[in-house]
Amino acid sequence: MKSRIFAAIATVLCALALQACSKPQFQGSDLSQTKIGGEFELVDHHGKTVRLADYAGKVVVIFFGYTSCPDVCPTTLAELRTTMAELKEQAKDVQVLFISVDPERDTQSLLSQYVPAFHPSFIGLSGSKAQIDAVVKSYRAIYQKQGKDKNYTVDHTAGSYLLDRSGQTRVLVNYGVGAATFTHDIQLLLAE
């Protein structure tokens, strides 16, 4: 009787160990079982039309923001710059996409100066309001203009989405957790 109980316990422990080994332990919120994200078409800061599929084979970081953002956007991009340095050679397999939620002010020229200032490989994306709204909706993000004059601000989702090499949304990294979380979770996705 004892041997059957030990055998059952051993079977359960082995199953739990295999499950723990097969599922990455992200520090961000695991979105692997959700249907967040999907294909999109926008224009990069070089004026080229791009799709998410253009970055297949890379781990992609998507961040919604705007160049006049006083805090969240520059902080997040600076954390991602630190992560790229920490990844060293692996950084070539990571693509950061900054999707502007302020196409009224974020011109191609402005995006081409702002986004690569944080890291030369970072790409700024924009498009029509309808295109941006479609991407925002597919990622279940939000943004809303605050104010009426030229000095308006834009409230927006502050988290960053990490996509695996096949373009599936896997992790949401919340604002302010630091570069270490980005580095950890990106390394897990790169190892897959």
C-alpha positions in Angstrom: 0.0 0.0 0.0 2.8 2.4 0.9 4.6 1.7 -2.3 1.5 2.6 -4.3 1.1 5.9 -2.4 4.8 6.7 -3.0 4.5 5.8 -6.6 1.4 8.1 -7.0 3.2 10.9 -5.2 6.3 10.4 -7.4 4.1 10.5 -10.5 2.5 13.8 -9.4 5.8 15.4 -8.5 7.3 14.3 -11.9 4.3 15.8 -13.7 4.7 19.0 -11.8 8.4 19.2 -12.5 7.9 18.6 -16.2 5.2 21.3 -16.3 7.5 23.7 -14.5 10.3 22.9 -16.9 8.2 23.3 -20.0 6.5 26.6 -19.2 8.8 29.7 -18.9 8.7 31.5 -15.6 8.2 35.1 -16.9 8.6 38.0 -14.5 6.1 40.0 -16.5 2.5 38.9 -17.0 2.2 35.7 -19.0 -0.1 36.3 -22.0 0.7 33.0 -23.7 -2.9 31.7 -23.5 -4.6 34.9 -24.7 -5.5 36.1 -28.1 -3.8 39.5 -27.8 -2.1 41.0 -30.8 -1.9 40.1 -34.4 -0.7 41.3 -37.8 -0.6 45.0 -38.6 0.7 47.4 -41.3 2.2 50.7 -40.3 4.9 53.1 -41.6 8.3 53.1 -40.0 10.4 56.2 -39.3 12.2 55.8 -42.7 8.9 56.1 -44.5 8.7 52.3 -45.3 5.5 50.3 -45.0 6.1 47.5 -42.6 4.2 44.5 -41.2 4.7 42.6 -38.0 5.6 39.6 -40.2 8.7 41.5 -41.4 10.2 40.9 -38.0 9.6 37.1 -37.9 12.4 35.2 -36.3 13.1 38.0 -33.8 11.7 38.6 -30.4 9.7 41.8 -30.8 8.9 44.4 -28.1 5.9 46.6 -28.8 5.4 49.8 -26.9 2.7 52.3 -27.5 3.7 55.9 -26.8 4.4 59.4 -28.1 7.4 61.6 -28.4 6.1 64.4 -26.2 5.5 62.0 -23.3 7.1 63.5 -20.2 8.0 60.3 -18.3 6.6 56.8 -19.2 8.0 56.7 -22.8 11.5 57.9 -22.2 11.8 55.8 -19.1 10.7 52.7 -20.9 12.9 53.3 -23.9 15.9 53.9 -21.6 15.2 50.6 -19.8 15.0 48.8 -23.2 18.3 50.5 -24.2 19.9 49.0 -21.0 18.4 45.6 -21.8 19.9 45.7 -25.3 23.3 46.4 -23.8 22.8 43.5 -21.3 21.8 41.1 -24.1 25.1 41.8 -26.0 25.2 39.6 -29.1 21.6 38.4 -28.6 20.4 41.9 -29.1 20.6 41.4 -32.9 17.6 39.0 -32.4 15.4 41.6 -30.7 13.4 44.3 -32.4 11.9 47.2 -30.4 8.9 48.8 -32.1 7.6 52.2 -30.7 4.1 52.7 -32.0 3.0 56.3 -31.8 -0.4 57.1 -30.5 0.0 60.7 -31.5 0.2 60.7 -35.3 -0.9 64.4 -35.3 2.5 65.5 -33.9 4.7 62.5 -34.3 5.9 63.0 -37.9 8.2 60.7 -39.6 11.0 63.2 -39.2 10.4 63.5 -35.4 10.1 59.7 -34.9 13.4 59.2 -36.9 15.2 61.5 -34.5 13.5 60.5 -31.2 13.3 56.7 -31.3 16.8 55.8 -32.5 18.3 58.3 -30.0 17.6 55.6 -27.4 19.1 52.8 -29.5 20.0 52.7 -33.2 18.0 49.5 -33.9 14.7 50.8 -32.3 12.1 51.6 -34.9 9.3 54.2 -34.6 6.0 53.4 -36.3 3.0 55.5 -37.2 0.1 55.5 -39.5 -3.4 56.8 -39.9 -5.6 57.1 -36.9 -7.6 54.2 -38.2 -4.5 52.0 -38.5 -3.2 52.9 -35.1 -6.7 52.3 -33.5 -6.8 48.9 -35.1 -3.4 47.9 -33.7 -4.2 49.4 -30.3 -7.5 47.4 -30.2 -5.8 44.1 -31.2 -3.4 44.5 -28.3 -6.2 45.5 -25.9 -4.3 48.7 -25.2 -5.8 52.2 -24.8 -4.9 55.8 -25.5 -6.8 59.1 -25.0 -5.9 62.7 -25.8 -6.1 65.0 -22.9 -6.5 68.8 -23.6 -7.5 70.8 -26.6 -4.5 73.0 -27.4 -1.2 72.1 -28.9 0.2 71.2 -25.5 -2.1 68.3 -25.0 -1.0 65.0 -23.4 -2.0 61.5 -24.3 -2.9 58.9 -21.7 -1.8 55.5 -22.9 -1.2 51.9 -21.9 2.2 52.0 -20.2 3.1 48.3 -20.5 5.3 46.7 -23.2 4.3 43.6 -25.1 6.9 40.9 -25.8 6.3 38.7 -28.8 8.1 35.4 -29.5 10.0 34.7 -32.7 6.7 33.6 -34.4 4.9 36.8 -33.6 2.8 35.5 -30.8 2.2 37.8 -27.8 3.7 36.2 -24.8 4.4 38.7 -22.0 3.2 42.1 -20.8 5.9 43.9 -18.9 4.4 46.6 -16.7 5.8 50.1 -16.5 8.5 50.8 -14.0 9.6 47.3 -13.2 13.1 48.0 -14.6 15.4 46.7 -17.3 16.1 43.4 -15.4 12.6 42.2 -16.1 12.9 43.0 -19.8 16.2 41.2 -19.9 15.0 38.1 -18.1 11.9 37.7 -20.1 13.5 38.4 -23.5 16.2 35.9 -22.7 13.6 33.3 -22.0 11.9 34.0 -25.4 15.2 34.0 -27.2 16.0 30.6 -25.7 12.9 29.0 -27.1 
